[in-house]
CSV table of C-alpha atoms in Angstrom, one decimal:
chain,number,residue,atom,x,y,z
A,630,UNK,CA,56.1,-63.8,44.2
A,631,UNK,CA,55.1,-62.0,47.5
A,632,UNK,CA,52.0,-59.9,47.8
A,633,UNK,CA,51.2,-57.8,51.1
A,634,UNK,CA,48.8,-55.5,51.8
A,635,UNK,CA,49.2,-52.6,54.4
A,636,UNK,CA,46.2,-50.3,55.3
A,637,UNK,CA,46.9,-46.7,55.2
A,638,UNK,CA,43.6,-46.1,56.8
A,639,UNK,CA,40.2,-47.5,57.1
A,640,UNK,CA,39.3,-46.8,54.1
A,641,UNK,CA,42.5,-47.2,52.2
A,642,UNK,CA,45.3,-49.9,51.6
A,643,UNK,CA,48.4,-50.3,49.2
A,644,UNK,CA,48.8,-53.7,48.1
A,645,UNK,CA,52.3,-54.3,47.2
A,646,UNK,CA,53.9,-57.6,44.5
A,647,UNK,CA,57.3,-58.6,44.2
A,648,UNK,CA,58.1,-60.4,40.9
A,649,UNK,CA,61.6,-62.2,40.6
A,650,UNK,CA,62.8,-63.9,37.6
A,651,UNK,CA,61.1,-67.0,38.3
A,652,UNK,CA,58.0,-66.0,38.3
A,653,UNK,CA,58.0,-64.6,34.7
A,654,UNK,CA,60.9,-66.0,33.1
A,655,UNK,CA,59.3,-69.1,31.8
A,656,UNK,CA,56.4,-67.3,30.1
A,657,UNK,CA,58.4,-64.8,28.3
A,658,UNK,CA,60.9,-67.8,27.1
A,659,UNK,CA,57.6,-68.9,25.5
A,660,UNK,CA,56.6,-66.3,23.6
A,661,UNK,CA,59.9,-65.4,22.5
A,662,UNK,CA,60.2,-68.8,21.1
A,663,UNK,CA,56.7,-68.4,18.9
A,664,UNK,CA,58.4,-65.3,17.7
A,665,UNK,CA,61.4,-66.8,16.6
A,666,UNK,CA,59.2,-69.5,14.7
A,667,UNK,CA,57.2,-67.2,13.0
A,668,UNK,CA,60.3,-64.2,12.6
A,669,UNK,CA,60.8,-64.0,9.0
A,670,UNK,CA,63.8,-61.8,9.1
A,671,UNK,CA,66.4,-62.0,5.8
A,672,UNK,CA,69.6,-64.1,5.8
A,673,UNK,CA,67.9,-66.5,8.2
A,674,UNK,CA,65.4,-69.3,7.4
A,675,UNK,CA,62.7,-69.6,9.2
A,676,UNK,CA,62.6,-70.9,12.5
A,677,UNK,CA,66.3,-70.4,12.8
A,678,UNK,CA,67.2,-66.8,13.7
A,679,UNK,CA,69.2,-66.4,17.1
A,680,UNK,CA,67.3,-66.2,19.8
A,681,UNK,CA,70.0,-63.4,20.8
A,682,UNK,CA,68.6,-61.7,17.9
A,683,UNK,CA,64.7,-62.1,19.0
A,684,UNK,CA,65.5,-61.0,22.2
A,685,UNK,CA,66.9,-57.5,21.0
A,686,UNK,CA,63.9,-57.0,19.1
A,687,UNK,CA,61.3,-58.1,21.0
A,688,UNK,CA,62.5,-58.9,24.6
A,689,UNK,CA,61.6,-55.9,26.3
A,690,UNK,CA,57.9,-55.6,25.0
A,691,UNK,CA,57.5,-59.1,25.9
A,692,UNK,CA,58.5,-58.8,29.2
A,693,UNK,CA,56.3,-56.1,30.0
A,694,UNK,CA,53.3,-57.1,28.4
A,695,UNK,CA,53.9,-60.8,30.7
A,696,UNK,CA,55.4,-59.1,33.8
A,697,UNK,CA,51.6,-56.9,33.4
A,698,UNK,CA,49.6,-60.2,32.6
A,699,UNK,CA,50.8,-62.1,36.1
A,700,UNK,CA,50.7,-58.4,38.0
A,701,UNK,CA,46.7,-58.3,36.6
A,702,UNK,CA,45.8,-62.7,37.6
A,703,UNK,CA,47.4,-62.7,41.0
A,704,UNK,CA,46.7,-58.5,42.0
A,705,UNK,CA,42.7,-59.7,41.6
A,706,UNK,CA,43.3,-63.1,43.0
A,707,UNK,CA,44.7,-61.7,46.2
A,708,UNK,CA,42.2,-59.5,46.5
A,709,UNK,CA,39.1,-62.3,46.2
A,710,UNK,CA,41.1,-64.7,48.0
A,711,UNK,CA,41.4,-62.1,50.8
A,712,UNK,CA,37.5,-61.4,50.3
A,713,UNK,CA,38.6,-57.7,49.9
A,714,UNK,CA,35.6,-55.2,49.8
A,715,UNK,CA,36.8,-52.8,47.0
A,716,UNK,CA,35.2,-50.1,45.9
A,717,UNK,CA,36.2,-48.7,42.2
A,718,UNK,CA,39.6,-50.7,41.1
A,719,UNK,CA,42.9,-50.9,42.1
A,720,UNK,CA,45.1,-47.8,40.5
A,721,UNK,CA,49.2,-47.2,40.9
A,722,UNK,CA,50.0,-46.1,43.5
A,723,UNK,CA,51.2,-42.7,43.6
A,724,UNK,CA,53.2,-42.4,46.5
A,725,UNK,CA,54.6,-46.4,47.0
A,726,UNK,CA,55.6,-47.1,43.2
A,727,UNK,CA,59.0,-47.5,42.5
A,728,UNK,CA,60.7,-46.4,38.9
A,729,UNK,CA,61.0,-49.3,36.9
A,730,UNK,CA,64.1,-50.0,34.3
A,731,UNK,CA,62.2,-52.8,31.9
A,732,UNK,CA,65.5,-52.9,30.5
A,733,UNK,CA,67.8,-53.7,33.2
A,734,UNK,CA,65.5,-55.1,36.4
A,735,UNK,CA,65.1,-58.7,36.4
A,736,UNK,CA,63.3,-58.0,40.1
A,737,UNK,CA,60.3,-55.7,40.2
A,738,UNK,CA,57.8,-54.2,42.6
A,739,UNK,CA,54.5,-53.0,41.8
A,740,UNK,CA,52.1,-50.9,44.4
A,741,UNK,CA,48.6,-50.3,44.1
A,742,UNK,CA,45.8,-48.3,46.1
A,743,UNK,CA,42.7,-49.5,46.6
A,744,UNK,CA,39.3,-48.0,48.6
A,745,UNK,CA,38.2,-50.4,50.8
A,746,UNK,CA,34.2,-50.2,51.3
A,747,UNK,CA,33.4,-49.0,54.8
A,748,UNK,CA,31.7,-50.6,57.4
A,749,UNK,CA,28.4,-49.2,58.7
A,750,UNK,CA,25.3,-49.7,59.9
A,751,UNK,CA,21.6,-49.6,58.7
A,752,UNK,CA,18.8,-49.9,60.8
A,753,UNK,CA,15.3,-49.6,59.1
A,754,UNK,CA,11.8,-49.9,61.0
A,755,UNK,CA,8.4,-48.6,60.6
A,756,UNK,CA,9.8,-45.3,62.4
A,757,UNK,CA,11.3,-44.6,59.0
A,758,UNK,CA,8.7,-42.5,56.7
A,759,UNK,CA,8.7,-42.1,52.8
A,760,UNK,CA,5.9,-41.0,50.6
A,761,UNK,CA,4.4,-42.8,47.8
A,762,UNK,CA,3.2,-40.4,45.5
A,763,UNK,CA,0.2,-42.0,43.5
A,764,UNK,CA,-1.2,-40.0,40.6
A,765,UNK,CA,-4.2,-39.5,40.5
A,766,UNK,CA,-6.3,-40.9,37.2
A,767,UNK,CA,-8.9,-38.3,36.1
A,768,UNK,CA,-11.3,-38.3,33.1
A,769,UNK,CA,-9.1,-36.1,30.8
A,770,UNK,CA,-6.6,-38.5,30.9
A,771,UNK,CA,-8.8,-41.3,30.2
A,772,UNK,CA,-10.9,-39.4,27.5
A,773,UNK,CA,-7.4,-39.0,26.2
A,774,UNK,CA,-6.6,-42.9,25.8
A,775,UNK,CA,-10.2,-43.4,24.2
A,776,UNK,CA,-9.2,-41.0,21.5
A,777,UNK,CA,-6.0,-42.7,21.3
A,778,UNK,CA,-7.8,-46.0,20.4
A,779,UNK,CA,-10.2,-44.5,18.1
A,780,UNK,CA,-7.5,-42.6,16.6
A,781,UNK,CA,-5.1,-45.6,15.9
A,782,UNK,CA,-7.9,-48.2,14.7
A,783,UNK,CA,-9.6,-44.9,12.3
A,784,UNK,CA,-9.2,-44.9,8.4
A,785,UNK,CA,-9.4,-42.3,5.5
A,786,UNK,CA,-12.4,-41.8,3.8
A,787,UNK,CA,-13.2,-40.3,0.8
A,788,UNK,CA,-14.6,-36.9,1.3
A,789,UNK,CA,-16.3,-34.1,-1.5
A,790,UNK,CA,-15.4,-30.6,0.1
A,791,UNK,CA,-12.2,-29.6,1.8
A,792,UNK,CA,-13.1,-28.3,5.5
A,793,UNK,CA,-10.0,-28.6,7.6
A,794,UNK,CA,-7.5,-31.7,8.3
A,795,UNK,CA,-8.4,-33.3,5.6
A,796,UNK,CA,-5.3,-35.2,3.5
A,797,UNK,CA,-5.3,-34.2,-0.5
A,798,UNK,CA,-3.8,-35.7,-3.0
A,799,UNK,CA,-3.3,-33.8,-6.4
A,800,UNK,CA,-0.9,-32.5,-9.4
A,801,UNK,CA,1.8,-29.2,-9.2
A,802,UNK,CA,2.8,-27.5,-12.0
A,803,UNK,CA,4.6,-24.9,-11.7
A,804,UNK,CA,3.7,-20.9,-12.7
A,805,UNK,CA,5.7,-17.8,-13.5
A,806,UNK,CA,5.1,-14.4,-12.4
A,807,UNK,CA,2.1,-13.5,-14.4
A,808,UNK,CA,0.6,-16.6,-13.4
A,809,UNK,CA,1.5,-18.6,-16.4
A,810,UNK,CA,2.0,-22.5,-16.1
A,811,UNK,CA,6.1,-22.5,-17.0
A,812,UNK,CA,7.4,-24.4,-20.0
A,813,UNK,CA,9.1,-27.2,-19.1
A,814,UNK,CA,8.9,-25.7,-15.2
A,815,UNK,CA,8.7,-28.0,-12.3
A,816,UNK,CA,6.0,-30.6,-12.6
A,817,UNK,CA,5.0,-33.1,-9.7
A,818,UNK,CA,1.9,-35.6,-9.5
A,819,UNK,CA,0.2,-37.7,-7.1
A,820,UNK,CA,1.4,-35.4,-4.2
A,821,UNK,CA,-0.7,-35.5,-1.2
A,822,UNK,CA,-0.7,-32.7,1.0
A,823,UNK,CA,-2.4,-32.2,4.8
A,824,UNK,CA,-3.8,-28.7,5.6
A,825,UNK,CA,-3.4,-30.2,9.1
A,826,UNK,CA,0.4,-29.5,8.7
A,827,UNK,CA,0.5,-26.0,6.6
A,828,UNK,CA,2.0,-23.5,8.2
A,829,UNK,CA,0.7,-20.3,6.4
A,830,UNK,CA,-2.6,-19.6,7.1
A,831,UNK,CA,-3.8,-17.4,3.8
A,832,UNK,CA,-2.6,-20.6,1.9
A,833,UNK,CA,-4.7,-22.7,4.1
A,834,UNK,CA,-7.7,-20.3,3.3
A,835,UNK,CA,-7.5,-21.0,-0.5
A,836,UNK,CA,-8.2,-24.9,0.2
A,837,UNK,CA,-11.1,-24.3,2.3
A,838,UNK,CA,-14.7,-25.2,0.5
A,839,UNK,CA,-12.7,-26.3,-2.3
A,840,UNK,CA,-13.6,-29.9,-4.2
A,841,UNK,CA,-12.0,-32.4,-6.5
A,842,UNK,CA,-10.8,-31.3,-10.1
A,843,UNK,CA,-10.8,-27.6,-8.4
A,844,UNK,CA,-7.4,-26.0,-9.2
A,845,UNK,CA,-5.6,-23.8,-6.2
A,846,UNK,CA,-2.7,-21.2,-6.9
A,847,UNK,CA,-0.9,-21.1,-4.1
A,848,UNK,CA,3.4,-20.8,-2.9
A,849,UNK,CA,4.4,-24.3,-1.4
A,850,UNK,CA,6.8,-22.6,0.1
A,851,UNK,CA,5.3,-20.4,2.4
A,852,UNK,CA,2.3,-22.7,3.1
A,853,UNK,CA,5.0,-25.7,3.9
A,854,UNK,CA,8.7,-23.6,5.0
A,855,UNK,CA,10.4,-26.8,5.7
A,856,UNK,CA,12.7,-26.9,2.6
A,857,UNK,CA,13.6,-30.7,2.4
A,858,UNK,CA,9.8,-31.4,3.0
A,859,UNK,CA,9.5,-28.8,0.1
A,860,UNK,CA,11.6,-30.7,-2.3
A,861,UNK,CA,10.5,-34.3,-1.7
A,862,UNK,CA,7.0,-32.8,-2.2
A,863,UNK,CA,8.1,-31.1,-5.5
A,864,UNK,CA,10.5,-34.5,-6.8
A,865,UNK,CA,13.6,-31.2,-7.0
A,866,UNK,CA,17.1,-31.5,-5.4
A,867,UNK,CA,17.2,-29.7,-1.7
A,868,UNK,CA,19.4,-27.2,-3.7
A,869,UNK,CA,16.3,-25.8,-6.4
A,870,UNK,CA,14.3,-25.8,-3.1
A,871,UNK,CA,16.2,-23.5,-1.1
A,872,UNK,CA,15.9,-20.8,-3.5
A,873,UNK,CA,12.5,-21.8,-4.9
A,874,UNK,CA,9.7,-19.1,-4.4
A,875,UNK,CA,6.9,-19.3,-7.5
A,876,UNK,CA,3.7,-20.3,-7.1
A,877,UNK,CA,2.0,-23.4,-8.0
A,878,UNK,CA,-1.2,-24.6,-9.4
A,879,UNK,CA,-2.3,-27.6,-7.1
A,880,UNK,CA,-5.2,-29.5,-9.3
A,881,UNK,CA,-6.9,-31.6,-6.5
A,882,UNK,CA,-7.4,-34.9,-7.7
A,883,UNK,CA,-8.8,-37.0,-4.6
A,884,UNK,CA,-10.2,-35.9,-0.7
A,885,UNK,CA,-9.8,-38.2,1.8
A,886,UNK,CA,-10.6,-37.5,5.9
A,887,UNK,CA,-9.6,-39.4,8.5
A,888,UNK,CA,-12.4,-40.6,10.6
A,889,UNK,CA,-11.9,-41.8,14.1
A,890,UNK,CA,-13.4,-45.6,14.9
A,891,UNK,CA,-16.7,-45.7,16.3
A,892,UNK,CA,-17.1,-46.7,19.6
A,893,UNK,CA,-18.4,-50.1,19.6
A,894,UNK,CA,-17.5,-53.8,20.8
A,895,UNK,CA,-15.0,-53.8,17.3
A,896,UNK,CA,-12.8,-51.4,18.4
A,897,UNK,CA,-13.5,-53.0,22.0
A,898,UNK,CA,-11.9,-56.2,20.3
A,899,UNK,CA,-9.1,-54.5,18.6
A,900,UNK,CA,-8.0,-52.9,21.5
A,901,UNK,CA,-8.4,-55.2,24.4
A,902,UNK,CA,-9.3,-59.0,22.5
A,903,UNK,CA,-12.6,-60.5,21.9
A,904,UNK,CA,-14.8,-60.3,24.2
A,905,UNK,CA,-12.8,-59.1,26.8
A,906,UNK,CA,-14.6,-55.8,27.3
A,907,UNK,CA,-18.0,-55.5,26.4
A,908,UNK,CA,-19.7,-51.8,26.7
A,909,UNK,CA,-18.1,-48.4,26.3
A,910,UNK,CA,-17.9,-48.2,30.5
A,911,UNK,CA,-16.1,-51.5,30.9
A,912,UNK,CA,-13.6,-50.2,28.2
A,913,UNK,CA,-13.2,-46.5,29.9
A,914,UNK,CA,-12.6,-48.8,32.9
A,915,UNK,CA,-10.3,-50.7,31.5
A,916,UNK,CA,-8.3,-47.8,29.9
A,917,UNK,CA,-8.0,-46.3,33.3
A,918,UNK,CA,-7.2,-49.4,34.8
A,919,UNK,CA,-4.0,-49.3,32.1
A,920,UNK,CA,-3.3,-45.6,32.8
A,921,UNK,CA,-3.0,-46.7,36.5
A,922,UNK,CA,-0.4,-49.9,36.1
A,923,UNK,CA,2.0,-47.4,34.0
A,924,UNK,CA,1.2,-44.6,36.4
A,925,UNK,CA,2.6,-47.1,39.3
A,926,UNK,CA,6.1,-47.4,37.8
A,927,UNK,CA,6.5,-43.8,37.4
A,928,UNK,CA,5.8,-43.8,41.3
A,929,UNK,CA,7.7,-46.8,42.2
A,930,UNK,CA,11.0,-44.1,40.4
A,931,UNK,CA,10.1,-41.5,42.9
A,932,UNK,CA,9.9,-44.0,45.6
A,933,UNK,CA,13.5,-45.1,45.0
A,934,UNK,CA,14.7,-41.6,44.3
A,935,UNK,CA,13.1,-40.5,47.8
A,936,UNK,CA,14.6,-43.7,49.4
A,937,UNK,CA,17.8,-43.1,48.1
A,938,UNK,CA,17.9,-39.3,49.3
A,939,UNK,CA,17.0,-40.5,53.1
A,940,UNK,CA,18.4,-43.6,53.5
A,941,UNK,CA,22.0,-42.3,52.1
A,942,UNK,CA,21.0,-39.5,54.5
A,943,UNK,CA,20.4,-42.0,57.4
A,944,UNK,CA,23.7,-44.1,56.7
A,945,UNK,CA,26.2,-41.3,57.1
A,946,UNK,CA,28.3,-43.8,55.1
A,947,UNK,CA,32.4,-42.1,54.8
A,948,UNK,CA,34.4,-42.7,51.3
A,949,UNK,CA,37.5,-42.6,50.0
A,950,UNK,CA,36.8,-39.1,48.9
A,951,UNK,CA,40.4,-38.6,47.3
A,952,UNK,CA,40.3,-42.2,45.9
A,953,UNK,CA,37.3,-42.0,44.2
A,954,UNK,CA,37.9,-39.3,42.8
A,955,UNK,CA,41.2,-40.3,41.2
A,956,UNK,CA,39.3,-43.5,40.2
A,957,UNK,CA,36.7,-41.8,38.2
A,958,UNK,CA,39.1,-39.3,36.1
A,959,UNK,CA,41.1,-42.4,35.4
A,960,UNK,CA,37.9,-44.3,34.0
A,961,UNK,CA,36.3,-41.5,32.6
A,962,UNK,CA,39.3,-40.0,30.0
A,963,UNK,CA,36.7,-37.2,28.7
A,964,UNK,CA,36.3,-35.7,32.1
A,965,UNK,CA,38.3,-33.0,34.1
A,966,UNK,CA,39.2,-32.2,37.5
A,967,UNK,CA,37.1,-29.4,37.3
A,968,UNK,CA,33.9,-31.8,36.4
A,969,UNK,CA,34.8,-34.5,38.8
A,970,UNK,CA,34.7,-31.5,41.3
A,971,UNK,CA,31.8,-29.6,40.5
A,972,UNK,CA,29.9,-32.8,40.5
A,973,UNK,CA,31.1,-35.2,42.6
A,974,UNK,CA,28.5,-35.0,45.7
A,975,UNK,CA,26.2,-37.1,43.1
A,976,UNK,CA,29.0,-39.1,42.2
A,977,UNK,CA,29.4,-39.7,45.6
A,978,UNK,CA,25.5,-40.1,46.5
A,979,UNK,CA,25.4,-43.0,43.5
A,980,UNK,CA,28.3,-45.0,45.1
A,981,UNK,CA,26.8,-45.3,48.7
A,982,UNK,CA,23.0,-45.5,47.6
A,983,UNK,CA,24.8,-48.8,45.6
A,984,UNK,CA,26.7,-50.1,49.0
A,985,UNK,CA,23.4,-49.2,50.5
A,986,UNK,CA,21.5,-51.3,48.1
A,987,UNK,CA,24.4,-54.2,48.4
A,988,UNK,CA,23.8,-54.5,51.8
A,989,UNK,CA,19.6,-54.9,51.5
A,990,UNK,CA,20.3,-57.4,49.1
A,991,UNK,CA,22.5,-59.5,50.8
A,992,UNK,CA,21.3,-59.6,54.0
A,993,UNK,CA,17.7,-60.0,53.1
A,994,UNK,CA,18.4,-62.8,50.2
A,995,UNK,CA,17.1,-60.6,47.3
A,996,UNK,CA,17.0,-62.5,44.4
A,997,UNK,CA,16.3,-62.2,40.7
A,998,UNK,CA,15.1,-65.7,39.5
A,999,UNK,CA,15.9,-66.1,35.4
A,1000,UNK,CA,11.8,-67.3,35.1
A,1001,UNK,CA,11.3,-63.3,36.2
A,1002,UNK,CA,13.7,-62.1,34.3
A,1003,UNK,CA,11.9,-63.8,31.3
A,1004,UNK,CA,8.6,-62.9,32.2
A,1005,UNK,CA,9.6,-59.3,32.1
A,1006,UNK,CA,11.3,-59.8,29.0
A,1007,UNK,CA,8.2,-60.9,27.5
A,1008,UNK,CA,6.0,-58.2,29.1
A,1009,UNK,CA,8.1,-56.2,27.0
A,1010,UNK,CA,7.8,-57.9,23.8
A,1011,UNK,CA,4.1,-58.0,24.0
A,1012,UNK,CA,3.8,-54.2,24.6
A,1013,UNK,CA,5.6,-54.2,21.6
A,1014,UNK,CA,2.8,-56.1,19.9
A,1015,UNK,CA,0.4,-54.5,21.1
A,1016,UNK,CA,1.4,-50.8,19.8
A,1017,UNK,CA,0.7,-52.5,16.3
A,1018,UNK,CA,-2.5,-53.5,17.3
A,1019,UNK,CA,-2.0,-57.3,18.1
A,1020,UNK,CA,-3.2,-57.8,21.6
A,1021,UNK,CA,-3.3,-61.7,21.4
A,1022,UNK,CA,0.2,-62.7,20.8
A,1023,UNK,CA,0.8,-66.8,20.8
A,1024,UNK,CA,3.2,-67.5,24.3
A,1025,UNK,CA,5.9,-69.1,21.8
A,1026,UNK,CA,6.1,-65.7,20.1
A,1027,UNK,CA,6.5,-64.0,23.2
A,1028,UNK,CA,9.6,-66.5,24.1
A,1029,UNK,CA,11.6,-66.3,21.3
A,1030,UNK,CA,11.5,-62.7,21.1
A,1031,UNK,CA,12.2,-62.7,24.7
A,1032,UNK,CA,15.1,-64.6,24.1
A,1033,UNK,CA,16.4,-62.6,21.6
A,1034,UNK,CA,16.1,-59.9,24.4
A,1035,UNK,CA,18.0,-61.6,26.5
A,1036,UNK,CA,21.0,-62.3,24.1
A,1037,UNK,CA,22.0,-59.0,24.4
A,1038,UNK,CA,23.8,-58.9,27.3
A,1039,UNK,CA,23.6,-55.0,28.5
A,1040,UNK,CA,20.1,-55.4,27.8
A,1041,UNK,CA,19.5,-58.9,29.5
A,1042,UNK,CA,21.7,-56.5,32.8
A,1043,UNK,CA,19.6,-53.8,32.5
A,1044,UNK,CA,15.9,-56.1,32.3
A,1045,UNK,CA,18.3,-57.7,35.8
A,1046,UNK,CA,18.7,-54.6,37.5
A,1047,UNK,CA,15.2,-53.1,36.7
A,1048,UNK,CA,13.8,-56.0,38.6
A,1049,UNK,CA,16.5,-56.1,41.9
A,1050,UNK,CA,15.0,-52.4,42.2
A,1051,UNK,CA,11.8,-53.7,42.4
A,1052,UNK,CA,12.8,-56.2,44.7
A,1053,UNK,CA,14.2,-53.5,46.8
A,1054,UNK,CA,11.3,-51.2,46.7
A,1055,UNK,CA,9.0,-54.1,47.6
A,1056,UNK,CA,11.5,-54.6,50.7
A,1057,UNK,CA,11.1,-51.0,51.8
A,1058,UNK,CA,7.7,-50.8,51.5
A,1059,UNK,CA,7.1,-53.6,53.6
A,1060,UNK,CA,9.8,-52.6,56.1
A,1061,UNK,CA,9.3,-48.5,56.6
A,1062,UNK,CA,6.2,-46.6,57.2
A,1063,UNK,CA,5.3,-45.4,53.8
A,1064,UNK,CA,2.5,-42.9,53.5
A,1065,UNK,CA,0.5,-42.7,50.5
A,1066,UNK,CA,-0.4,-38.6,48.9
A,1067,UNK,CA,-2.5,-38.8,46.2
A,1068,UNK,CA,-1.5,-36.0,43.0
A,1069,UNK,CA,-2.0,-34.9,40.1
A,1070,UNK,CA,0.4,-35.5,36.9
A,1071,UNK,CA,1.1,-31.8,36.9
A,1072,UNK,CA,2.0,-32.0,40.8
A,1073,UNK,CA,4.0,-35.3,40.5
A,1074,UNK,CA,5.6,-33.6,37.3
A,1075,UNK,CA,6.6,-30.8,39.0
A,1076,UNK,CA,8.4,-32.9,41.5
A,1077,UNK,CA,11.2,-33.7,38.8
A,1078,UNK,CA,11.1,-30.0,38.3
């Protein structure tokens, strides 16, 4: 076989391979030969029909499909043996390829483009300025993760007289037009309802002041317009509820309200462990303290976006414009030429913010170790935890379900490449002049705007 490679450009090159018989013929002779044992074909017995005969059948496919196997090994071996920087993959070439007669050549050539990734330079000091945005914590948002708290450690408790939110639970039966329960109408008990969540407001009214055993006349479905909520309240199919329009006697039965924990060193326990926090202050503190780690990840994303934007900016890096796009309408089959135009300066943007972020990487040893990966892994099984209320989770829990994380490869890549942008945000910040602006969340909001 013969392989060469001629640039067309800097940025381009065809690579070129010339097969001769030898270098396929003995793995098509094989697989013809396992086709001939297995051929079950009538008037032969197995294992003995002419390999003339297996050839005419399945000779051509064979050679293609092994001609295509060596062209893949040895197109991708030249390329790492050559220590080829491609970008995208290699596609037929349109202008070098010769017709081929899989029925008559027994000598073929095969040419490929590639994009080669240009060569360029990036020089990064403190002269270089980005902004870290840092949003600022203020008491609404804090008030709003105390309420959070009391909210998700509350309960229901029994209350006499209906006011507003409360949650009822009662019997429907159903009533005709004069008001008169129906016989054998639609009957439903045990149903609990929350004014909290009815939509018509003169329904609403009826329940207001109203206590247990009380009976209410009201249409369910004005007060709750959702149909399929309708029928799973009512125990009908969706169809009866699409049409259904009589009122209802509601007998209340039981009033519950949900109260909010109190704030005191239990719900300090629940929320944070024992005795980690011990007064409503240190727990406001805390809370904030929380608000501000998340807060710090939303920033670190606008610090890479705005890092990306200059530095790609500052690289003037040239591509394989035509290439590329070729490359992405042959991996993407759902997209047109039209798409690929009308958004390729993003497209475009991605692939040198990635060379960009290549380059950092390798020339600064930035590494992901596997104990980081892991410990990420299982920062994010314990916020898992925690949302159900378990804030001291045992370390061997935390592994295996890290582990099972990690089995999942595209989310094991994903946990990878979340923490190489960290290393490369940790790289900038100690390399560039990065000012810090203190905003709001509607200001940093708006940003995305």
């Amino acid at each position: 076989m013969n392989i060469t490679r001629t640039n067309t450009d800097d940025l381009n090159a065809v690579i070129k391979l010339q097969l001769v018989k030898e270098d396929y013929a003995s793995q098509v002779d094989s697989v013809l030969k396992e086709h001939r044992r297995k051929a079950s074909i009538d008037g032969f017995r197995p294992g003995k029909v002419p390999m003339g005969l297996i050839k005419k059948m399945y000779g051509t496919p064979v050679l293609a499909d092994e001609v295509n196997k060596i062209l893949g090994r040895e197109l991708y071996k030249f390329i790492e043996e050559n220590k080829l920087d491609i970008l995208g993959e290699p596609l037929p070439s349109e202008t070098e390829q010769k017709d081929i007669n899989w029925e008559k050549d027994t000598e073929f050539e095969f040419a490929f483009d590639i994009a080669l990734a240009p060569e360029y330079t990036l020089s990064l000091s403190k002269r270089d300025k980005i902004n870290f945005f840092k949003i600022a914590v203020d008491e609404k948002m804090i008030q709003n993760g105390v309420d959070m708290h009391a909210r998700r450690f509350g309960s229901n408790e029994d209350a006499e007289v209906v006011e507003d939110k409360e949650i009822l639970k009662g019997n429907f039966a159903q009533l005709d037009a004069e008001g008169n329960l129906v016989e054998e109408g639609i009957v439903s008990e045990d149903v609990a309802i929350s004014l909290e969540y009815m939509k018509d407001e003169e329904s609403k009214a009826k329940f207001v002041g109203a206590n247990v055993n009380q009976i209410i006349t009201f249409n369910p479905a004005k007060a709750f317009p959702n149909r399929s909520d309708l029928a799973s309240m009512l125990g009908v199919a969706p169809e009866m509820a699409e049409t259904l329009e009589s009122d209802f006697q509601y007998t209340i039965t039981n009033i519950s309200k949900f109260v909010p924990a109190e704030m005191n060193q239990e719900l300090f326990d629940k929320v944070f462990g024992e005795g980690k926090v011990a007064s409503e202050e240190e727990f406001r503190n805390q809370i904030k303290a929380d608000i501000e780690a998340q807060l710090v990840n939303d920033s670190d994303y606008k610090f890479l976006i705005d890092s990306k934007e200059k530095l790609v900016k500052k690289a003037k890096i040239e591509l394989p414009i035509a290439f590329l796009k070729r490359w992405i309408i042959a991996t993407n089959k759902e997209m047109t030429a039209e798409q690929v135009e009308s958004d390729f300066e993003n497209y475009s943007d991605d692939i040198r913010w990635q060379l960009i972020k290549d380059k950092l990487v390798k020339e600064n040893d930035l590494k992901v170790s596997e104990e980081e990966v892991v410990e990420f892994a299982k920062k994010q099984a314990l916020m898992q935890f925690q949302q159900y209320g378990m804030m001291e989770v045992p370390e061997e829990y935390l592994m295996n379900y890290a582990k099972q994380m990690l089995e999942n490869k595209d989310e094991a890549r994903k946990i990878w490449d979340r923490k190489l942008d960290d290393k490369v945000i940790e790289y900038l910040k100690n390399t560039i002049k990065v000012e810090d602006k203190e905003v709001s969340t509607e200001e940093f909001n708006k940003m995305f705007e």
